[in-house]
């Protein structure tokens, strides 16, 4: 069942792509690993950047949530600042995940998070504090990181 | 083979060269000769060319070549008439020999070793250091005095074991070897010996070694084995006792679980799975499309508030909160809503043909999709997370998990946590009492505790709801007053109150409560639920956007009784989550701890 649903969701996303989001399968045979290229939303600190994300779906999908991680380094309170780049998305927590949620929702949330970081749900407390207290400095660093790591 | 002990004595035997020799060898009586057992034997080399043969033989001193300076140097230690190889029966008669020599210099020791030709004629070589005249143990095998300036290779190159005995014993043997080298008449006590032996008989010194590889275990080992055995028995008894205790604890928990005394959350089970029987009992029917009807509300508040969202999403969530109605009453049916697609496989239903399973919350699914989920994953509706088994069903009807030791431990821990709350709550220790509500809305120790571990809030709610009592309504009536200051406590109150709402029921905590309340007075319970639900809309969101989001997040997480995030230290962690956090991850436990845990259940 999971294969069928994943194929359907993938097909839908290819047919009607989300704004600024490109999806490819790095390995044609493996439907469970998606590679996503997300443009930094206009007006956000990440504008002009191209972020590569990896979405991995569990075998039990849709009963278990997928995991989303940034492959491109990003200065963001909700993304771990390590080589994993795990993204903290409430939607993706095992006990909050609903099988009726779809991947396009997940991706839209991720993009929404770029527009509007959630310092209260932060995984990087230092960045969150900066975001709250010194927005100017935050924007400067975030933009510098975009230039350094996420140039097109 | 390391030697433990060497026994040296005098034997007499017939000359094998004479016709019809008497093959009997006899040990000469101690009173007529000597018999010396030495324990202070040091094994210098264990190279045994003769394999498992006994290490025993007639003692003799190898003869050095007269041109060797050592022959002269050894004269002070070796008497002239000492037993030589030629004083023993010739090698063709296959007697065993043991060489014996003083170790006074490395050069001369080499000469002595080289004098054994061929090397396999002896069963062992015994050295003594004439410089030492005590019967204390000689230096250990690695002592430099045993070095021959060849890095120890002499030990390998000589195909016989080499032993060392104390110096005074060696000197004594040398003296004896001088006395027992000729025929009977030259030996001490020859008059007595001549009665027993014929003049042609050999009377010689004989050594025999007891080696460590013997069958009798040394006493130290025996002692250690006994200690080990005792320890093993103790370990077995302890293990057995712990298994027994744990088994009793499991049975006890199973019984209490069946009686509904223990919320499943305490065992770390947030959503128990359903039985096949219960799944089969859910209504199944053809899909009837009804496009004019509204889409069933999804109660999506958790998603849009706890999950990060764009600003407009956040605000719609607020509106949604306001508009969420209590679940459809008994009059509605799945056909009253437009649900054209199965949310699990995302396939559209074929009108009037596809058979769909509808859950009590009126969400419909393909039976193939939902049944497996209900049986194996969770008994909560995948869309709205409403418990599928009706609460009145009672906990006994849910497929009870097999109780394991982890569950026993969790339950004990949760019970302790819950008991701890009894003490600081002051007057409010009797949950059944209406007074117990006071610390709830006030700022007593209990409330503080609720803030810390709000999961217990559910327990509290469960116990409160057990009393279909007007005082519950009275609490809800406090709503308007509290509206003046929308504090955390108010939010919590709202959350706790609303957790009794049937559509948002966090599963386990309230199950027992509703179980009790529902059969006794369904109307009363319903009224109570409505009343309890009242504070939710009563608590308005704070004005500014930042704290409003925070407010919504708190509220939603309180409603759902979930931990909002790993870094979140605030109130919404449920007991179950706290226990889960305290529990070491089974997969990360090292193997030895798992093994110890198997042997001693209850060991952590």
XYZ file of C-alpha atoms in Angstrom:
756
model
C 0.000 0.000 0.000
C 2.769 2.400 0.895
C 4.384 2.008 -2.541
C 1.135 2.825 -4.275
C 0.466 5.865 -2.171
C 4.026 7.146 -2.454
C 3.933 6.708 -6.218
C 0.663 8.575 -6.336
C 1.935 11.431 -4.226
C 5.117 11.604 -6.263
C 3.107 11.626 -9.489
C 0.828 14.379 -8.203
C 3.791 16.483 -7.186
C 5.385 16.044 -10.611
C 2.155 16.957 -12.347
C 1.448 20.009 -10.222
C 4.737 21.007 -8.658
C 4.731 23.157 -5.560
C 5.953 26.670 -5.970
C 9.748 26.757 -5.848
C 10.117 23.078 -5.035
C 11.653 20.462 -7.338
C 11.592 16.803 -6.503
C 13.716 14.064 -7.952
C 14.436 10.487 -7.015
C 18.194 10.084 -6.640
C 17.740 6.368 -7.095
C 14.967 5.395 -9.495
C 14.466 2.027 -7.834
C 14.075 3.495 -4.367
C 10.817 5.342 -3.982
C 11.526 5.912 -0.283
C 14.325 8.433 -0.802
C 13.384 11.772 -2.294
C 15.681 14.625 -3.064
C 14.116 18.036 -2.896
C 15.487 21.307 -4.168
C 13.806 24.217 -2.488
C 14.238 27.828 -3.494
C 14.538 30.285 -0.665
C 11.156 32.046 -0.546
C 11.066 35.614 -1.794
C 11.184 38.161 0.976
C 12.748 35.769 3.442
C 16.303 35.730 4.692
C 16.895 32.772 2.442
C 15.907 34.445 -0.802
C 18.208 33.578 -3.657
C 19.384 30.343 -2.081
C 18.849 26.883 -3.407
C 18.475 24.332 -0.639
C 18.792 20.620 -1.126
C 16.739 18.542 1.262
C 16.390 14.846 1.613
C 13.064 13.290 2.471
C 13.114 9.712 3.577
C 9.939 7.742 3.904
C 9.624 4.812 6.272
C 8.424 1.450 4.983
C 5.329 1.877 7.127
C 4.401 5.131 5.433
C 1.791 6.613 5.746
C 1.400 5.209 9.236
C 4.811 6.453 10.286
C 6.037 9.970 9.484
C 8.728 10.721 6.924
C 11.913 12.483 7.999
C 13.145 15.660 6.398
C 16.680 16.981 6.563
C 18.620 19.802 4.987
C 21.627 18.719 2.977
C 22.584 22.329 2.378
C 23.817 24.136 5.451
C 21.298 26.679 6.629
C 21.282 29.173 9.482
C 17.864 28.581 10.944
C 16.584 28.103 14.501
C 14.585 24.993 13.542
C 17.312 23.143 11.654
C 20.162 21.447 13.458
C 23.472 23.017 12.664
C 25.318 19.758 12.035
C 25.886 17.483 9.075
C 22.472 15.907 9.600
C 20.562 19.129 9.184
C 17.486 17.609 10.798
C 14.451 19.779 10.690
C 12.179 20.171 13.664
C 8.685 19.923 12.330
C 5.856 19.292 14.767
C 3.944 17.638 11.991
C 6.614 14.972 11.653
C 6.767 13.888 15.282
C 5.703 10.280 15.609
C 2.821 11.000 17.943
C 1.562 13.967 15.997
C 1.857 12.475 12.560
C -1.399 11.594 10.871
C -1.589 9.175 8.002
C -3.856 11.625 6.261
C -1.099 14.226 6.101
C 0.566 14.321 2.726
C 4.062 15.065 1.618
C 3.023 18.277 -0.079
C 1.773 19.504 3.306
C 5.100 18.585 4.835
C 6.996 20.452 2.132
C 4.778 23.470 2.382
C 5.328 23.551 6.100
C 9.044 23.339 5.581
C 8.875 26.233 3.166
C 6.644 28.140 5.537
C 9.270 27.649 8.180
C 11.823 29.374 5.962
C 9.522 32.365 5.718
C 8.650 32.378 9.362
C 11.054 30.569 11.724
C 9.629 29.309 15.003
C 12.152 30.248 17.714
C 9.943 28.685 20.399
C 10.237 25.271 18.815
C 13.916 25.741 18.093
C 16.499 23.031 18.008
C 19.290 25.609 17.862
C 18.684 27.691 20.958
C 21.492 30.128 20.193
C 20.085 30.971 16.780
C 16.599 31.220 18.240
C 17.769 33.696 20.858
C 19.451 35.756 18.175
C 16.332 35.597 16.032
C 14.243 36.930 18.887
C 16.597 39.507 20.287
C 18.809 40.631 17.453
C 16.932 40.137 14.218
C 19.374 42.257 12.246
C 22.364 40.125 13.174
C 20.360 36.983 12.429
C 19.434 38.181 8.971
C 23.028 39.106 8.282
C 24.373 35.685 9.211
C 21.551 33.857 7.443
C 22.183 35.763 4.257
C 25.909 35.228 4.514
C 25.309 31.485 4.856
C 23.029 31.512 1.851
C 25.799 33.171 -0.148
C 28.362 30.735 1.117
C 26.490 27.448 0.963
C 23.307 27.819 -1.062
C 24.291 29.792 -4.124
C 22.583 28.752 -7.292
C 55.547 -29.785 32.307
C 56.270 -27.827 35.402
C 57.499 -29.931 38.264
C 55.864 -29.702 41.652
C 58.124 -31.949 43.531
C 61.067 -34.306 43.045
C 61.503 -37.473 45.071
C 65.008 -38.877 45.214
C 65.898 -42.203 46.749
C 68.159 -45.215 46.330
C 67.149 -48.299 44.398
C 68.787 -51.618 43.924
C 68.400 -53.808 40.856
C 70.152 -56.700 39.120
C 72.746 -56.156 36.466
C 70.862 -56.585 33.208
C 74.040 -57.839 31.567
C 74.144 -61.110 33.541
C 72.174 -64.090 32.255
C 68.635 -64.308 33.636
C 68.671 -61.045 35.530
C 66.139 -60.532 38.228
C 64.026 -57.772 36.743
C 62.790 -56.553 40.087
C 63.990 -53.175 41.206
C 63.503 -52.390 44.800
C 63.665 -49.237 46.711
C 66.258 -49.397 49.432
C 64.810 -48.948 52.852
C 65.127 -45.427 54.198
C 66.869 -46.643 57.323
C 69.653 -48.077 55.175
C 69.968 -45.247 52.645
C 68.092 -41.974 52.080
C 64.858 -40.753 50.586
C 64.438 -37.064 50.025
C 61.454 -35.292 48.647
C 62.030 -31.687 47.514
C 59.194 -29.277 46.950
C 61.293 -26.262 46.071
C 61.788 -27.301 42.490
C 62.092 -24.571 39.875
C 61.233 -25.533 36.319
C 63.700 -23.827 34.005
C 62.556 -25.448 30.786
C 59.626 -27.688 29.978
C 60.932 -28.971 26.688
C 59.985 -32.632 26.853
C 61.350 -34.769 24.106
C 59.842 -37.876 25.632
C 56.290 -36.652 25.534
C 54.138 -37.985 28.291
C 56.709 -40.354 29.682
C 57.357 -40.241 33.362
C 60.069 -37.825 34.234
C 62.212 -40.133 36.256
C 65.601 -41.740 35.935
C 68.844 -42.841 37.487
C 70.928 -39.862 38.475
C 74.392 -39.369 37.040
C 76.805 -36.499 36.490
C 77.796 -36.011 32.846
C 81.455 -36.319 32.177
C 83.162 -33.297 30.667
C 85.987 -33.603 28.233
C 89.317 -33.469 30.132
C 90.466 -30.615 27.868
C 87.483 -28.481 28.894
C 88.550 -26.004 31.594
C 85.187 -26.692 33.224
C 86.243 -30.223 34.019
C 88.835 -28.753 36.300
C 86.585 -25.994 37.585
C 83.852 -28.412 38.589
C 86.206 -30.585 40.612
C 85.472 -28.613 43.749
C 81.787 -29.502 43.462
C 81.891 -32.911 41.845
C 83.700 -35.697 43.765
C 85.895 -37.989 41.707
C 83.910 -41.130 42.392
C 80.527 -39.634 41.603
C 78.087 -41.720 39.530
C 78.836 -41.347 35.845
C 76.977 -42.667 32.852
C 79.383 -45.600 32.691
C 78.439 -46.560 36.250
C 74.864 -47.119 35.121
C 73.503 -50.010 33.078
C 74.349 -49.452 29.386
C 71.826 -47.579 27.279
C 70.850 -50.682 25.322
C 68.931 -51.916 28.390
C 66.675 -48.903 28.151
C 67.014 -47.633 31.642
C 66.082 -44.037 32.126
C 68.680 -41.505 33.128
C 68.561 -38.123 34.705
C 71.572 -35.850 34.391
C 72.689 -33.887 37.407
C 75.257 -31.091 37.564
C 76.222 -27.927 39.429
C 75.439 -24.587 37.786
C 78.352 -22.361 38.671
C 79.021 -20.572 35.416
C 77.255 -20.117 32.119
C 80.221 -21.581 30.197
C 80.339 -24.751 32.221
C 76.587 -25.205 32.105
C 76.902 -25.102 28.331
C 79.581 -27.738 28.575
C 77.366 -29.927 30.744
C 74.435 -29.574 28.364
C 76.704 -30.374 25.439
C 77.960 -33.475 27.239
C 74.560 -35.150 26.908
C 75.166 -37.252 23.785
C 72.762 -38.141 22.329
C 70.484 -35.579 24.031
C 67.486 -37.903 24.178
C 69.148 -40.407 26.501
C 68.050 -38.423 29.538
C 64.515 -37.711 30.748
C 65.555 -34.476 32.452
C 68.478 -32.460 33.679
C 68.691 -31.280 37.282
C 70.911 -28.344 38.190
C 71.755 -26.803 41.526
C 73.670 -23.667 42.361
C 76.573 -24.620 44.630
C 76.917 -20.965 45.588
C 73.745 -21.324 47.636
C 73.951 -23.599 50.631
C 70.373 -23.346 51.868
C 67.367 -25.445 50.983
C 65.406 -22.332 50.038
C 63.790 -22.308 46.629
C 66.244 -21.451 43.816
C 65.658 -18.222 41.841
C 62.678 -18.202 39.476
C 63.013 -19.423 35.888
C 63.270 -15.876 34.526
C 66.032 -14.924 36.940
C 69.213 -13.720 35.168
C 71.311 -16.291 37.020
C 69.832 -18.891 34.664
C 70.976 -16.975 31.573
C 73.441 -18.495 29.157
C 73.957 -15.302 27.113
C 71.954 -16.773 24.283
C 68.620 -15.061 24.931
C 67.135 -18.212 26.436
C 67.406 -20.295 23.284
C 69.222 -23.041 25.207
C 65.876 -23.939 26.732
C 64.460 -24.646 23.308
C 67.523 -26.316 21.880
C 67.805 -28.995 24.515
C 65.094 -31.603 24.060
C 64.625 -32.367 27.741
C 63.136 -30.550 30.685
C 65.545 -28.736 32.961
C 64.913 -28.275 36.670
C 66.743 -26.559 39.476
C 66.848 -27.677 43.091
C 68.097 -25.811 46.148
C 71.841 -25.643 46.593
C 72.099 -27.640 49.823
C 69.990 -30.444 48.363
C 72.220 -30.485 45.285
C 75.352 -30.772 47.385
C 73.734 -33.575 49.344
C 72.842 -35.446 46.140
C 76.381 -35.019 44.856
C 77.661 -36.595 48.053
C 75.185 -39.471 47.760
C 76.047 -39.972 44.108
C 79.645 -40.455 45.163
C 78.611 -43.132 47.660
C 76.222 -45.008 45.393
C 78.387 -45.258 42.294
C 80.149 -48.567 42.798
C 78.878 -51.985 43.867
C 77.022 -52.867 47.030
C 80.074 -53.283 49.175
C 81.124 -49.667 48.699
C 77.740 -48.243 49.650
C 76.918 -47.055 53.151
C 75.371 -49.728 55.357
C 76.789 -52.316 52.989
C 76.441 -55.022 55.595
C 72.678 -54.471 55.709
C 72.389 -54.052 51.950
C 74.350 -57.223 51.240
C 71.618 -59.196 52.988
C 69.100 -58.022 50.468
C 71.140 -57.541 47.318
C 73.753 -59.636 45.609
C 77.180 -58.050 45.165
C 76.652 -57.715 41.440
C 73.484 -55.678 41.867
C 73.383 -51.971 41.094
C 72.592 -49.687 43.999
C 71.987 -46.258 42.539
C 70.268 -42.909 43.173
C 66.950 -42.449 41.414
C 64.844 -39.314 40.968
C 61.231 -39.056 40.015
C 59.232 -35.904 39.416
C 55.630 -35.161 40.174
C 54.411 -32.740 37.512
C 51.645 -30.200 37.505
C 49.704 -31.927 34.786
C 48.858 -34.694 37.142
C 45.240 -35.626 37.710
C 45.006 -34.489 41.295
C 44.064 -30.816 41.447
C 46.111 -28.611 43.674
C 44.291 -27.464 46.747
C 44.158 -23.810 45.680
C 42.261 -24.717 42.541
C 39.903 -26.917 44.419
C 39.224 -24.080 46.776
C 38.600 -21.667 43.922
C 36.255 -24.147 42.293
C 34.282 -24.481 45.477
C 34.023 -20.697 45.793
C 32.954 -20.481 42.160
C 30.353 -23.150 42.714
C 28.940 -21.352 45.735
C 28.814 -18.089 43.791
C 27.055 -19.799 40.903
C 24.480 -21.302 43.212
C 23.877 -17.909 44.837
C 23.537 -16.268 41.428
C 21.086 -18.926 40.345
C 19.014 -18.497 43.497
C 18.997 -14.721 43.110
C 18.077 -14.972 39.459
C 15.302 -17.418 40.231
C 13.968 -15.224 43.027
C 13.998 -12.137 40.843
C 12.245 -13.977 38.047
C 9.666 -15.154 40.506
C 9.101 -11.664 41.912
C 8.853 -10.166 38.450
C 6.401 -12.813 37.391
C 4.219 -12.008 40.330
C 4.472 -8.317 39.562
C 3.483 -8.983 35.933
C 0.481 -11.016 36.974
C -0.547 -8.425 39.471
C -0.286 -5.704 36.860
C -2.231 -7.808 34.375
C -5.000 -8.204 36.910
C -5.117 -4.522 37.774
C -5.054 -3.671 34.112
C -8.015 -5.922 33.464
C -9.845 -4.282 36.300
C -9.123 -0.921 34.719
C -7.142 0.294 37.706
C -4.134 1.282 35.653
C -4.209 3.716 32.763
C -2.455 2.247 29.779
C -0.463 5.454 29.440
C 1.427 4.485 32.537
C 2.743 1.494 30.690
C 3.960 3.659 27.888
C 1.092 2.644 25.630
C -0.566 5.719 24.286
C -2.837 4.073 21.809
C -3.491 0.409 22.353
C -4.259 -1.624 19.306
C -7.672 -3.098 18.687
C -8.861 -6.639 18.627
C -10.050 -8.205 15.391
C -13.431 -8.553 17.045
C -13.718 -4.825 17.682
C -12.543 -3.949 14.207
C -15.079 -6.305 12.690
C -17.774 -4.658 14.760
C -17.181 -1.281 13.120
C -19.769 -0.396 10.505
C -18.934 -1.328 6.933
C -21.017 -0.167 4.018
C -21.031 1.067 0.447
C -19.735 4.559 -0.223
C -22.542 6.997 -0.931
C -21.274 10.314 -2.281
C -22.761 13.464 -0.948
C -21.050 16.418 -2.504
C -23.391 19.000 -1.104
C -22.446 18.252 2.429
C -19.577 19.949 4.209
C -16.272 18.294 4.615
C -15.924 16.721 8.004
C -13.871 18.999 10.264
C -10.548 17.455 10.906
C -9.860 18.972 14.319
C -6.637 20.024 12.831
C -5.753 22.538 15.489
C -2.722 20.652 16.643
C -1.257 20.628 13.203
C -1.699 24.260 12.448
C -0.677 25.524 15.838
C 2.099 23.301 17.044
C 3.653 22.945 13.672
C 5.310 25.988 12.285
C 3.096 27.740 9.860
C 2.956 30.859 7.850
C 1.176 33.693 9.651
C -2.090 33.313 7.797
C -2.173 29.631 8.671
C -1.725 30.485 12.298
C -4.643 32.813 12.305
C -6.936 30.416 10.511
C -6.155 27.940 13.196
C -7.518 30.313 15.753
C -10.741 30.663 13.851
C -10.961 26.966 13.522
C -10.563 26.608 17.240
C -13.548 28.736 17.761
C -15.660 26.919 15.259
C -14.878 23.380 16.199
C -18.044 21.859 17.403
C -18.438 18.914 19.666
C -18.476 15.813 17.523
C -21.507 14.995 15.481
C -24.231 13.701 17.684
C -25.721 10.286 17.261
C -28.092 11.610 14.621
C -25.370 12.203 12.035
C -23.795 9.543 9.897
C -20.782 9.321 7.603
C -23.054 10.100 4.707
C -23.572 13.565 6.104
C -20.070 14.556 5.081
C -18.242 14.752 1.833
C -15.293 12.402 1.961
C -14.533 11.282 -1.579
C -10.987 10.006 -0.960
C -9.439 7.485 1.327
C -6.911 9.485 3.337
C -4.576 6.566 3.646
C -4.097 5.381 0.084
C -5.390 8.637 -1.475
C -7.591 6.656 -3.884
C -11.066 7.973 -4.615
C -13.976 5.832 -3.558
C -16.241 4.566 -6.329
C -19.749 5.709 -5.511
C -22.161 3.008 -4.420
C -19.549 0.370 -5.049
C -16.554 0.769 -2.757
C -17.152 -0.631 0.652
C -15.952 1.726 3.346
C -15.359 1.324 7.027
C -16.594 4.192 9.131
C -15.214 4.964 12.551
C -17.265 6.405 15.433
C -15.904 9.847 14.508
C -17.480 9.357 11.046
C -14.259 9.333 9.160
C -14.351 6.693 6.471
C -11.610 4.556 5.012
C -11.027 1.544 2.855
C -11.261 -1.445 5.164
C -7.996 -2.727 3.706
C -6.275 0.478 4.684
C -7.728 1.114 8.116
C -8.061 -2.391 9.536
C -4.382 -3.097 9.411
C -3.683 0.220 11.081
C -6.172 -0.352 13.873
C -4.931 -3.857 14.488
C -1.249 -3.152 14.348
C -0.545 0.500 14.933
C -3.069 2.371 16.966
C -6.679 2.547 17.959
C -6.884 6.269 17.273
C -8.517 7.604 14.143
C -5.695 8.533 11.770
C -7.345 11.845 10.986
C -8.733 13.208 14.221
C -7.033 10.900 16.716
C -10.300 10.082 18.415
C -10.246 6.792 20.194
C -12.028 4.280 18.022
C -13.132 1.963 20.785
C -15.922 3.766 22.556
C -14.945 4.572 26.132
C -17.949 2.726 27.469
C -16.440 -0.317 25.967
C -14.083 -0.340 28.857
C -10.446 -0.976 28.846
C -10.955 -4.667 29.079
C -12.068 -4.847 25.476
C -8.960 -3.290 24.069
C -6.398 -5.842 23.020
C -4.327 -5.937 26.153
C -0.637 -6.031 25.599
C 1.499 -8.797 26.961
C 2.842 -7.432 30.196
C 6.593 -7.299 30.289
C 9.024 -6.206 32.933
C 9.511 -2.803 31.400
C 5.803 -2.160 31.766
C 5.908 -3.272 35.383
C 8.743 -0.866 36.020
C 7.023 1.983 34.251
C 3.822 1.392 36.102
C 5.594 1.364 39.436
C 7.372 4.565 38.542
C 4.190 6.252 37.369
C 2.342 5.146 40.478
C 5.098 6.551 42.638
C 4.968 9.809 40.720
C 1.236 9.952 41.185
C 1.516 9.147 44.882
C 4.079 11.850 45.385
C 1.503 14.360 44.253
C -0.790 13.311 47.041
C 1.422 14.695 49.758
C 2.090 18.289 48.691
C -1.499 18.831 47.687
C -2.373 19.508 51.319
C -6.113 19.311 51.834
C -6.758 18.022 48.384
C -5.541 14.518 48.905
C -8.901 12.861 48.449
C -9.637 13.122 44.777
C -13.186 11.983 45.286
C -13.864 14.950 47.525
C -15.231 18.062 45.912
C -12.663 20.030 47.952
C -9.968 18.460 45.909
C -10.929 20.836 43.168
C -9.603 23.734 45.155
C -5.941 23.022 44.723
C -6.676 22.471 41.075
C -7.849 25.959 40.366
C -5.827 27.544 43.138
C -2.087 27.528 43.354
C -1.519 24.605 45.704
C 1.295 22.138 45.488
C -0.778 19.947 43.293
C -1.166 22.576 40.672
C 2.508 23.195 40.710
C 2.951 19.546 40.211
C 0.487 19.492 37.409
C 2.539 22.107 35.721
C 5.566 19.965 35.998
C 3.954 16.726 34.941
C 0.654 17.568 33.435
C 0.056 14.011 32.325
C -1.132 13.499 35.831
C -3.627 16.163 35.086
C -5.381 13.512 33.131
C -5.306 11.203 36.038
C -6.766 13.945 38.073
C -9.383 14.571 35.462
C -10.227 10.932 35.382
C -10.771 10.890 39.057
C -12.731 14.080 38.996
C -14.997 12.885 36.286
C -15.678 9.831 38.332
C -17.884 11.986 40.485
C -20.819 13.162 38.435
C -20.968 16.053 40.792
C -22.304 19.560 40.327
C -19.064 20.924 41.719
C -17.439 20.150 38.394
C -19.875 22.470 36.768
C -19.110 24.978 39.478
C -15.464 24.894 38.535
C -16.349 25.447 34.944
C -18.472 28.331 36.070
C -15.386 30.019 37.349
C -14.494 30.575 33.766
C -15.686 34.160 33.424
C -13.774 35.267 36.512
C -10.634 33.748 35.323
C -11.069 35.383 31.985
C -9.773 38.569 33.528
C -6.328 37.160 33.800
C -5.545 34.616 31.161
C -2.749 32.864 32.960
C -1.151 29.560 32.418
C -3.257 27.983 35.047
C -6.322 29.008 33.192
C -5.073 27.526 30.020
C -4.326 24.367 31.848
C -7.738 24.347 33.362
C -9.247 24.711 29.988
C -7.082 21.977 28.687
C -7.856 19.671 31.500
C -11.495 20.373 31.324
C -11.688 19.893 27.633
C -9.840 16.669 27.735
C -13.126 15.164 28.785
C -14.632 16.104 25.484
C -15.377 12.934 23.692
C -13.861 13.967 20.392
C -10.586 15.146 21.759
C -10.137 12.677 24.454
C -6.515 11.862 25.093
C -7.032 8.261 25.254
C -6.029 6.418 28.369
C -6.328 8.829 31.201
C -10.015 9.422 30.922
C -11.045 6.002 29.835
C -11.520 4.693 33.314
C -13.426 7.771 34.292
C -15.868 7.641 31.470
C -16.124 3.976 32.087
C -17.471 4.680 35.511
C -19.509 7.682 34.652
C -21.181 6.597 31.482
C -23.122 3.545 32.600
C -24.314 5.110 35.829
C -25.768 8.322 34.475
C -25.275 8.926 30.794
C -27.094 12.227 30.928
C -25.192 13.458 33.901
C -21.963 12.513 32.242
C -22.913 14.289 29.050
C -23.863 17.414 30.947
C -20.642 17.239 32.821
C -18.732 16.907 29.624
C -20.400 19.940 28.195
C -19.711 21.857 31.324
C -16.195 20.747 31.421
C -15.760 21.739 27.844
C -17.041 25.211 28.524
C -13.781 26.808 29.690
C -12.101 26.279 26.338
C -13.864 29.014 24.416
C -13.857 31.008 27.642
C -10.167 31.464 27.589
C -9.458 33.998 24.897
C -6.113 34.119 23.189
C -3.846 36.938 24.321
C -3.741 39.937 22.083
C -0.232 40.178 20.695
C 0.758 37.706 18.014
C 3.805 36.270 19.727
C 2.160 35.234 22.947
C -0.936 34.265 21.061
C 0.956 31.706 19.115
C 2.508 30.493 22.310
C -0.921 30.355 23.871
C -2.297 28.316 21.012
C 0.639 25.983 21.054
C 0.327 25.356 24.763
C -3.332 24.908 24.530
C -3.110 22.494 21.679
C -0.428 20.437 23.279
C -2.362 20.386 26.521
C -5.463 19.322 24.669
C -3.665 16.475 23.068
C -1.546 15.647 26.038
C 1.590 15.363 24.013
C 5.079 16.478 24.484
C 5.549 19.372 22.126
C 9.206 18.854 21.479
C 12.420 17.437 22.750
C 13.738 20.833 23.821
C 10.585 21.991 25.382
C 10.753 22.081 29.124
C 7.290 23.319 29.629
C 4.289 21.788 31.137
C 2.873 19.515 28.567
C 4.982 16.441 29.099
C 2.787 13.564 30.066
C 3.773 11.068 32.679
C 4.248 8.558 29.948
C 6.668 10.823 28.178
C 8.547 11.472 31.333
C 8.855 7.806 31.922
C 9.900 7.212 28.385
C 12.606 9.779 28.818
C 13.789 8.122 31.990
C 13.853 4.764 30.294
C 17.152 3.949 28.635
C 16.645 3.170 25.012
C 16.478 -0.589 24.714
C 18.397 -0.598 21.475
C 21.195 1.487 22.916
C 21.708 -0.671 25.964
C 24.962 -2.540 25.734
C 24.765 -6.284 25.255
C 26.083 -7.188 28.640
C 23.366 -5.142 30.296
C 20.724 -6.892 28.251
C 22.176 -10.214 29.328
C 22.266 -9.170 32.966
C 18.722 -7.919 32.584
C 17.690 -11.326 31.289
C 19.298 -13.108 34.207
C 18.154 -10.612 36.810
C 14.911 -9.031 35.732
C 14.497 -5.829 37.619
C 18.201 -5.044 37.474
C 18.751 -1.731 35.773
